[in-house]
Amino acid sequence: MIIVLRPGAKTTEKKHIIKKMKEMGFQTMVSEGLERTIIGLIGEEDLLRTLPIEAMPGVERVMQVLKPYKLVSREFKPADTVVKAGNVRIGGKKIVVAAGPCAVEDKDSLLHIGKEVKKAGAVILRGGAFKPRSSPYAFQGLGEEGLKYLQYVREKTGLLVVSEVMDTRDVALVEDYVDIIQIGARNMQNFNLLKEVGLAKKPILLKRGLMATVKEFLMSAEYILSQGNFNVILCERGIRTFEDSTRNTLDVSAIPVIKSLSHLPVIVDPSHAAGKWEYVSALSKAAVAAGADGLIVEVHHKPEDAMSDGEQSLLPKTFSAMMKELKPIAVAIKRTI
Amino acid sequence: MIIVLRPGAKTTEKKHIIKKMKEMGFQTMVSEGLERTIIGLIGEEDLLRTLPIEAMPGVERVMQVLKPYKLVSREFKPADTVVKAGNVRIGGKKIVVAAGPCAVEDKDSLLHIGKEVKKAGAVILRGGAFKPRSSPYAFQGLGEEGLKYLQYVREKTGLLVVSEVMDTRDVALVEDYVDIIQIGARNMQNFNLLKEVGLAKKPILLKRGLMATVKEFLMSAEYILSQGNFNVILCERGIRTFEDSTRNTLDVSAIPVIKSLSHLPVIVDPSHAAGKWEYVSALSKAAVAAGADGLIVEVHHKPEDAMSDGEQSLLPKTFSAMMKELKPIAVAIKRTI
Amino acid sequence: MIIVLRPGAKTTEKKHIIKKMKEMGFQTMVSEGLERTIIGLIGEEDLLRTLPIEAMPGVERVMQVLKPYKLVSREFKPADTVVKAGNVRIGGKKIVVAAGPCAVEDKDSLLHIGKEVKKAGAVILRGGAFKPRSSPYAFQGLGEEGLKYLQYVREKTGLLVVSEVMDTRDVALVEDYVDIIQIGARNMQNFNLLKEVGLAKKPILLKRGLMATVKEFLMSAEYILSQGNFNVILCERGIRTFEDSTRNTLDVSAIPVIKSLSHLPVIVDPSHAAGKWEYVSALSKAAVAAGADGLIVEVHHKPEDAMSDGEQSLLPKTFSAMMKELKPIAVAIKRTI
Amino acid sequence: MIIVLRPGAKTTEKKHIIKKMKEMGFQTMVSEGLERTIIGLIGEEDLLRTLPIEAMPGVERVMQVLKPYKLVSREFKPADTVVKAGNVRIGGKKIVVAAGPCAVEDKDSLLHIGKEVKKAGAVILRGGAFKPRSSPYAFQGLGEEGLKYLQYVREKTGLLVVSEVMDTRDVALVEDYVDIIQIGARNMQNFNLLKEVGLAKKPILLKRGLMATVKEFLMSAEYILSQGNFNVILCERGIRTFEDSTRNTLDVSAIPVIKSLSHLPVIVDPSHAAGKWEYVSALSKAAVAAGADGLIVEVHHKPEDAMSDGEQSLLPKTFSAMMKELKPIAVAIKRTI
C-alpha cells in the first residue's frame, strides 16, 4: 500500500503517520518527490485495508497495490477450478448449458420444457421457485411447491436442477431439492446469505449484481469460499448502463477479465442481459467465443403466457437451432458443447 | 397501457392480441397510424403488467401509461406523510438530523459521540451493529452487543437510535433495541427483508440502492407499505456513476422528484455519497436547500481510528460548525433544523 | 405519438391540446382511461418531435411511437448496405480487418507494421495523423506528414488506409489522402463535422461515442446520410460504465441491435474497448461470433515505445495468431475473414 | 508515478524497466514487498505519462501520483480566479445569473425575454444561435442572424450575452458578437475547438460533457488555458447515468470537488440537468447552497411554442419567483445574488 501526502503536509503529520504504521508492524519507505512525498508500506495489506488511513491528517490519497481478495484469485490457485455437480463438470473442456423457464409455473409445462431443452443439449434445468420481483404485486414464485416440480422433472429427465434462494431461512430447504444453489443478482451483496450458502454442501451459482464491478463480484465469491465452499460458478448477466435498447449491457469482457484474475468457472446469462429473445443467440455465440464455460438460457414453450420474463425467453425450437449453431463455434475454439 | 405493433404485423396477429386482451377483461382501442398500428388498453394496468405482452407475435413495444406503485404515490395520498418516532417527527417543518459513527465500536466512545452530536443539534443517533462489508475479512460489527450500547446511549442522552438490519432472522432482535430500523442500500431489493420489516411496528429508514432508479426505490418502499407498515423514510445516499472523484454521486434531483411522486419523507446521507468528509458540508447544504426532510451524517471523534468509513466521518467540532451553517439556510426556505 | 395527461388535467387544458394538434394537421384520438386520459396523434411524427408538447399545461408525458431516424433504418432500406472502398467490400460475407498503430509515428515503422498486418490478413491500415488526446501536452499527431506516410505505405503494400479527421477545416485534406475517413468517438456529436463529411465522396467510419446510446449513434449516422453520403460504416468501440477493469465496456449487444435497426455495416474496435492487449483476442472472437462485419485493431511492433495507447496494442505475432484463431470462428458462422 | 510489477516478474524485466527509466532521466526507488515489487519514479511525471509503461514486459499496473493538469489546478494558483466580462465579475462574492431561451428564435421575443430576466435579476442573456441537435431534421439555430438579435437585445437592455460556438470556422464570428463564448457539452472534447477558443480574447464558458469525469473536464479547460486564455468559467450541467426521471443527473458534488482542485469559477445549468422545469428551482437552490458562483437558466415566455427544449424552460414569472427565493439562501452563505 502506498500513502500519498498532500502538497503542504507538515513534518509532524508525516512523522505521526510513520509512527502509527510502525506500531502496526509495517515497514515504511519514504520517497520525497518533486511535488509530493509518498510512503510505501510493506507488510500485511489486508490489515492495512481495515484502517481509514485517508482520515489521517496530511494524507491526500491511499493507493492499494494488492488485490482485496485471496481465495478466489489465480495467484492463490493457478489452475482452473472445475466444479462438479452430479455427473456434470463446469469449467472443463465441455461448455455446459442450463436452460428452462424464468419461473416454475406448473408441473406439466416444466416437464415439457425440461424434455425439450434436454433434447437440444442442455444438461441443467433452470427454474425459479422463489422469484425476486421489483413489484410486491407481481408473481412471487411457487416456493417449495416449485422446488418439488423441479425435483420431479429432474427424476423424469436426468437433468440437474438449479434454483435461486433469496432468504437465509430457506437455504437448507432449497439445498435439499436442487443440485446447484443460485444467488441472484439482487442478492450479490446480501452478505448474510452469502455466508449461509458458504456453509452449504452444494455448488453455488453466483450472479453478478447489475451494478457490481468485477472486483466486487469476486469479493462476494470470496465470502462464499471463506466459509469453506469452494464450488462457486460465476455468472455474468449484464450490467446496468445508460444504454436502453437492451435490458442490461452484457459485459462480455468480464469473461477474459475474470479468467485472468480468478480460477473459478464463468458462465453467461444472455437472456437477462438482452431482455429480448431476438438477441439471445448472438450474445450466446459471443459468450462462447470469448471463453465462457457455460450458458444459462431462458426457454419457455409459450412465452406470451409465461408468468415472468416471457419477452426474453426462447421457444424450444429456437433454442434447439441456437444449440446447433453453437456447436461449430465451440469446435472452432477447441471445446465441445 | 399501449401496444405498438411491428411495421409488417399481420392481421391475424393483431386479431390474436385483441382477442386475448378482451378475454382478460380489457377494453381495446385500435388506432391505425401512417407507419404503425397501436392498440390502447383500458382496464387494470397492474394486471397487464404481469403479462409478457412483448412476447406476443406482431408486437414491437409496450408502453406503460400508469406508475407501477400505488400506496407510496402522491395520487394515493396527496398530503405529506409525517413519520413519528418517539418525540421526533420526520417530514414536518423541522429538518431532522441523525448523526453518529458508521459502526458502533465501544460503549464509551459511542456515548462521547452521542453527547457531542446532541449538543450540536442532532436528535437521532446512528450507528451500525450489523455491518455490510464488501470484504469478508473486514470488521462485521458487534451484533447484539452493539445494539445494547446504542440503547445505553439512548437512555443517557435522550437521542433516538437508528440501526441497520441485514437478515430476516434478526428483524425482531433489532426492532427490540432501536427506534427506527434501517435497510441498507445493498439490501434495497432484498425483498424478503422488505416484507419482514413491513410487518414491524417501528418506522423504517430505507436507503436507496446505489444502482436503483427512483422508480425502483419507490417500488421497494411499496413492498414495505404493502405489508401494513406506512412509516417509511426514504434516504438518498448517492448512486453509482462513472465519476470517481466522489465515492458515489449524490442525486440531489431525487429530492424534488420523489417529493412530486410520493408523500413519504426524504432524507439525505451526504457522508456515503461523498466518501470524503471535506465535501459533506457542501452536500448537506445542497440537500437542505433542495428540500430534504433530514440528514444522516457520519460523525466520529477519532476518524483515523474508526473501524469503518473513517474517511467520510466529520469530527464533532466540524459537525457542530456545519449545523450552525445549516440553520440560516433552513430559515431561508422557511423551515427549522 | 401519444400524449398522456396528468391525473387532474382540466377540460380546458385537454381542449387546448387537441385544438393545437388539429391546427398542426394531426388527427387526434382521445381515450379516457380509468386513471388517465391519453391522446393519440396520427400524422407526421417528425414534425411533432420538434414541438415541446410536454411544456403544454395538463401534459404529464409524451411517448414516441416511431423511431427518430429514417435513412439509416432497416425500414427505409431492408437489404444490408455493402460499403465499397477500393477493392474492399464492408458488410458482405467476408469479415474485413483493419489494423495498425494508434498514431502514425514514422515512415519506416509504419511500413514495417503495414507489411506485418497485411501478411496476417488485414486489408486496411489504420493510423492516426490527427490525434484527439485528453491532455494538451500529449503527442497530438504528425498531421499532414502522417497522412503522407499512410499514403506511402498504401502504395508499397496495397492496403487501403483509414485515418481520423477532427476539424471541419481538415476534411478536404484528409479526404485527399485516405480511402476511408474516420470520425472518432469524441466527435460523434460534432454535428458540423458530420455534415462536412456527409458531403465527402469517400466512405465514413463513424465511431460510437463513449456516452452515446445506439439511438444517438444512428442519429449521428443519419446526419451523414442526410447530406448525401450513404457509405457509412458504424464502429462499436466500448461505452463508459462504472466498470474499471477495462478501459471501456464493449457493448457486444450493439451488434445485433444495430443489425436489427439499420442496414449499415457494423465493425468493432476491441483495442479501445479493452484498453489492455491481453483481452483483445477474446473480444475480437466475441465480435465476430456476434455478427460484426469487421474489426479495427491496434498493432504495434514495439508497444512499449508507442507514442499513444501502447498498452492496448498487439504485437504483429500476437495479431497474426489471433487472425488464425478467428478463421474457424468465421467459418462456423458461414463467413470468411 | 509508481510501477507495480506482476507477481512472477523476471529479474531481466525488472532491470529492463529500471534501465529505461534511468535513460529517460528518472530516479528510481525499488521496494520489494511480500507479494509484489514496486518501483517508484522521481522526475517529471508529465513526461512519464506520455509513455505506455503498462506495455513493458513484467508490468502489472501503473499508478499516478500527480494530477495530469497544471494551469487549472489550485496548486498552480491558490487564489480563486474571478473572470471579468464587461462589468460582470464571475467567481466573486456575487452569484451571477444568466438566463434566456434555449435557442434564439426572433428579435421581439428575445427582447421580451431579455427585459423580463433582467428585471428578475439576471445579468447575462443566454440564447443559442448555433444549436447542436441530435437530429439533422431539428431546428439548427438562426446562425449569424441569431447573433445579431443577441447584440440588439444587449444594446437595449445592458445585459451581457453568451452564446455557443460549434465550429472552429465560426469562432471569430461568434467572438465578434458575444461577451462570453460558450463551448457546449457535446464539444467538451472537441480539442481543435478548445485550442481555437484558447486563442480568443473573450472569456469562455465551458460546459461539462455529459459523460466526462471532473478530471477530464479540467483537462479540457487546461487545453484552453494552455493557449493563453485564462478566463474560463466551468459549468456543471448534469451527467448521464442510469436514472431516467430527470434528463441528466446534476452532479452537485462537482461544485465542492472542482473548488478544491481548481481556482476557476463554477456555475450550474439546472435546466439541462433536470430536463423538466418543475425541478429547476430546487436544483438552483441546491447549487447556490453548495457554493456555485452562478447559474445559467432557460427562460421562455411561451415554452410550449419554443423551438428547442421548452419542457425545461421557466416562465418569466416562475424565474422571478425563484430569484426571490434564492436571495435569502445567498445571504445565508454570506454571498449576494
PDB file of N, CA, C and O in Angstrom, chain A residues 13 77 127 164 179 197 226 232 248 260 268 281 284 288 300 305 317 326 331 336:
ATOM      1  N   GLU A  13       2.899  15.745  10.742  1.00  0.00           N
ATOM      2  CA  GLU A  13       1.910  14.818  10.183  1.00  0.00           C
ATOM      3  C   GLU A  13       2.611  13.581   9.605  1.00  0.00           C
ATOM      4  O   GLU A  13       2.191  12.448   9.828  1.00  0.00           O
ATOM      5  N   LYS A  77      -4.606 -19.956  -6.487  1.00  0.00           N
ATOM      6  CA  LYS A  77      -4.787 -21.265  -7.138  1.00  0.00           C
ATOM      7  C   LYS A  77      -4.665 -21.061  -8.641  1.00  0.00           C
ATOM      8  O   LYS A  77      -5.630 -20.647  -9.296  1.00  0.00           O
ATOM      9  N   GLY A 127     -35.007 -22.835 -13.237  1.00  0.00           N
ATOM     10  CA  GLY A 127     -36.407 -22.505 -12.981  1.00  0.00           C
ATOM     11  C   GLY A 127     -36.520 -21.916 -11.587  1.00  0.00           C
ATOM     12  O   GLY A 127     -36.035 -22.495 -10.617  1.00  0.00           O
ATOM     13  N   GLU A 164     -32.976 -20.537  -7.380  1.00  0.00           N
ATOM     14  CA  GLU A 164     -32.492 -19.430  -6.551  1.00  0.00           C
ATOM     15  C   GLU A 164     -32.994 -19.509  -5.119  1.00  0.00           C
ATOM     16  O   GLU A 164     -34.128 -19.903  -4.853  1.00  0.00           O
ATOM     17  N   ASP A 179     -29.504 -29.211  -7.266  1.00  0.00           N
ATOM     18  CA  ASP A 179     -28.110 -29.636  -7.425  1.00  0.00           C
ATOM     19  C   ASP A 179     -27.161 -28.452  -7.321  1.00  0.00           C
ATOM     20  O   ASP A 179     -26.018 -28.593  -6.915  1.00  0.00           O
ATOM     21  N   VAL A 197     -24.825 -19.718   2.349  1.00  0.00           N
ATOM     22  CA  VAL A 197     -24.566 -20.709   1.291  1.00  0.00           C
ATOM     23  C   VAL A 197     -23.107 -21.137   1.277  1.00  0.00           C
ATOM     24  O   VAL A 197     -22.762 -22.171   0.701  1.00  0.00           O
ATOM     25  N   SER A 226     -14.733 -18.210   1.723  1.00  0.00           N
ATOM     26  CA  SER A 226     -14.181 -18.026   3.077  1.00  0.00           C
ATOM     27  C   SER A 226     -14.921 -18.855   4.121  1.00  0.00           C
ATOM     28  O   SER A 226     -14.422 -19.081   5.220  1.00  0.00           O
ATOM     29  N   VAL A 232     -17.878 -22.626  -6.512  1.00  0.00           N
ATOM     30  CA  VAL A 232     -18.622 -21.442  -6.922  1.00  0.00           C
ATOM     31  C   VAL A 232     -18.480 -21.256  -8.430  1.00  0.00           C
ATOM     32  O   VAL A 232     -17.384 -21.324  -8.977  1.00  0.00           O
ATOM     33  N   ASN A 248     -30.117  -4.950 -20.089  1.00  0.00           N
ATOM     34  CA  ASN A 248     -28.847  -4.628 -19.461  1.00  0.00           C
ATOM     35  C   ASN A 248     -27.786  -4.705 -20.544  1.00  0.00           C
ATOM     36  O   ASN A 248     -28.086  -5.078 -21.677  1.00  0.00           O
ATOM     37  N   SER A 260      -8.573 -14.104 -16.079  1.00  0.00           N
ATOM     38  CA  SER A 260      -7.191 -13.730 -15.742  1.00  0.00           C
ATOM     39  C   SER A 260      -7.011 -13.516 -14.239  1.00  0.00           C
ATOM     40  O   SER A 260      -5.935 -13.725 -13.713  1.00  0.00           O
ATOM     41  N   VAL A 268     -22.464 -17.453 -18.648  1.00  0.00           N
ATOM     42  CA  VAL A 268     -23.144 -16.223 -19.078  1.00  0.00           C
ATOM     43  C   VAL A 268     -24.644 -16.461 -19.193  1.00  0.00           C
ATOM     44  O   VAL A 268     -25.087 -17.511 -19.658  1.00  0.00           O
ATOM     45  N   SER A 281     -29.380 -15.298 -29.178  1.00  0.00           N
ATOM     46  CA  SER A 281     -28.496 -16.171 -29.943  1.00  0.00           C
ATOM     47  C   SER A 281     -27.153 -15.485 -30.211  1.00  0.00           C
ATOM     48  O   SER A 281     -26.089 -16.089 -30.009  1.00  0.00           O
ATOM     49  N   SER A 284     -25.152 -15.388 -27.035  1.00  0.00           N
ATOM     50  CA  SER A 284     -24.647 -16.716 -26.664  1.00  0.00           C
ATOM     51  C   SER A 284     -23.408 -17.060 -27.469  1.00  0.00           C
ATOM     52  O   SER A 284     -22.421 -17.588 -26.936  1.00  0.00           O
ATOM     53  N   VAL A 288     -19.641 -17.739 -25.885  1.00  0.00           N
ATOM     54  CA  VAL A 288     -18.880 -18.973 -26.123  1.00  0.00           C
ATOM     55  C   VAL A 288     -17.540 -18.635 -26.770  1.00  0.00           C
ATOM     56  O   VAL A 288     -16.484 -19.117 -26.345  1.00  0.00           O
ATOM     57  N   HIS A 300     -39.037 -21.143 -22.889  1.00  0.00           N
ATOM     58  CA  HIS A 300     -40.437 -21.335 -22.495  1.00  0.00           C
ATOM     59  C   HIS A 300     -41.216 -21.718 -23.755  1.00  0.00           C
ATOM     60  O   HIS A 300     -41.004 -21.138 -24.807  1.00  0.00           O
ATOM     61  N   ASP A 305     -47.471 -16.515 -22.521  1.00  0.00           N
ATOM     62  CA  ASP A 305     -48.244 -16.850 -21.327  1.00  0.00           C
ATOM     63  C   ASP A 305     -47.362 -16.977 -20.086  1.00  0.00           C
ATOM     64  O   ASP A 305     -47.863 -17.265 -18.995  1.00  0.00           O
ATOM     65  N   LYS A 317     -37.825 -24.601 -30.030  1.00  0.00           N
ATOM     66  CA  LYS A 317     -37.234 -24.823 -31.354  1.00  0.00           C
ATOM     67  C   LYS A 317     -36.148 -23.783 -31.670  1.00  0.00           C
ATOM     68  O   LYS A 317     -35.159 -24.087 -32.331  1.00  0.00           O
ATOM     69  N   LEU A 326     -24.188 -23.179 -32.104  1.00  0.00           N
ATOM     70  CA  LEU A 326     -23.083 -23.009 -31.146  1.00  0.00           C
ATOM     71  C   LEU A 326     -22.021 -24.104 -31.294  1.00  0.00           C
ATOM     72  O   LEU A 326     -20.849 -23.896 -30.974  1.00  0.00           O
ATOM     73  N   VAL A 331     -16.308 -25.923 -31.384  1.00  0.00           N
ATOM     74  CA  VAL A 331     -15.238 -26.678 -32.045  1.00  0.00           C
ATOM     75  C   VAL A 331     -14.113 -25.733 -32.492  1.00  0.00           C
ATOM     76  O   VAL A 331     -12.932 -26.036 -32.341  1.00  0.00           O
ATOM     77  N   THR A 336     -16.131 -28.374 -26.618  1.00  0.00           N
ATOM     78  CA  THR A 336     -17.365 -29.011 -27.067  1.00  0.00           C
ATOM     79  C   THR A 336     -18.518 -28.356 -26.321  1.00  0.00           C
ATOM     80  O   THR A 336     -18.326 -27.617 -25.370  1.00  0.00           O
TER      81      THR A 336
END
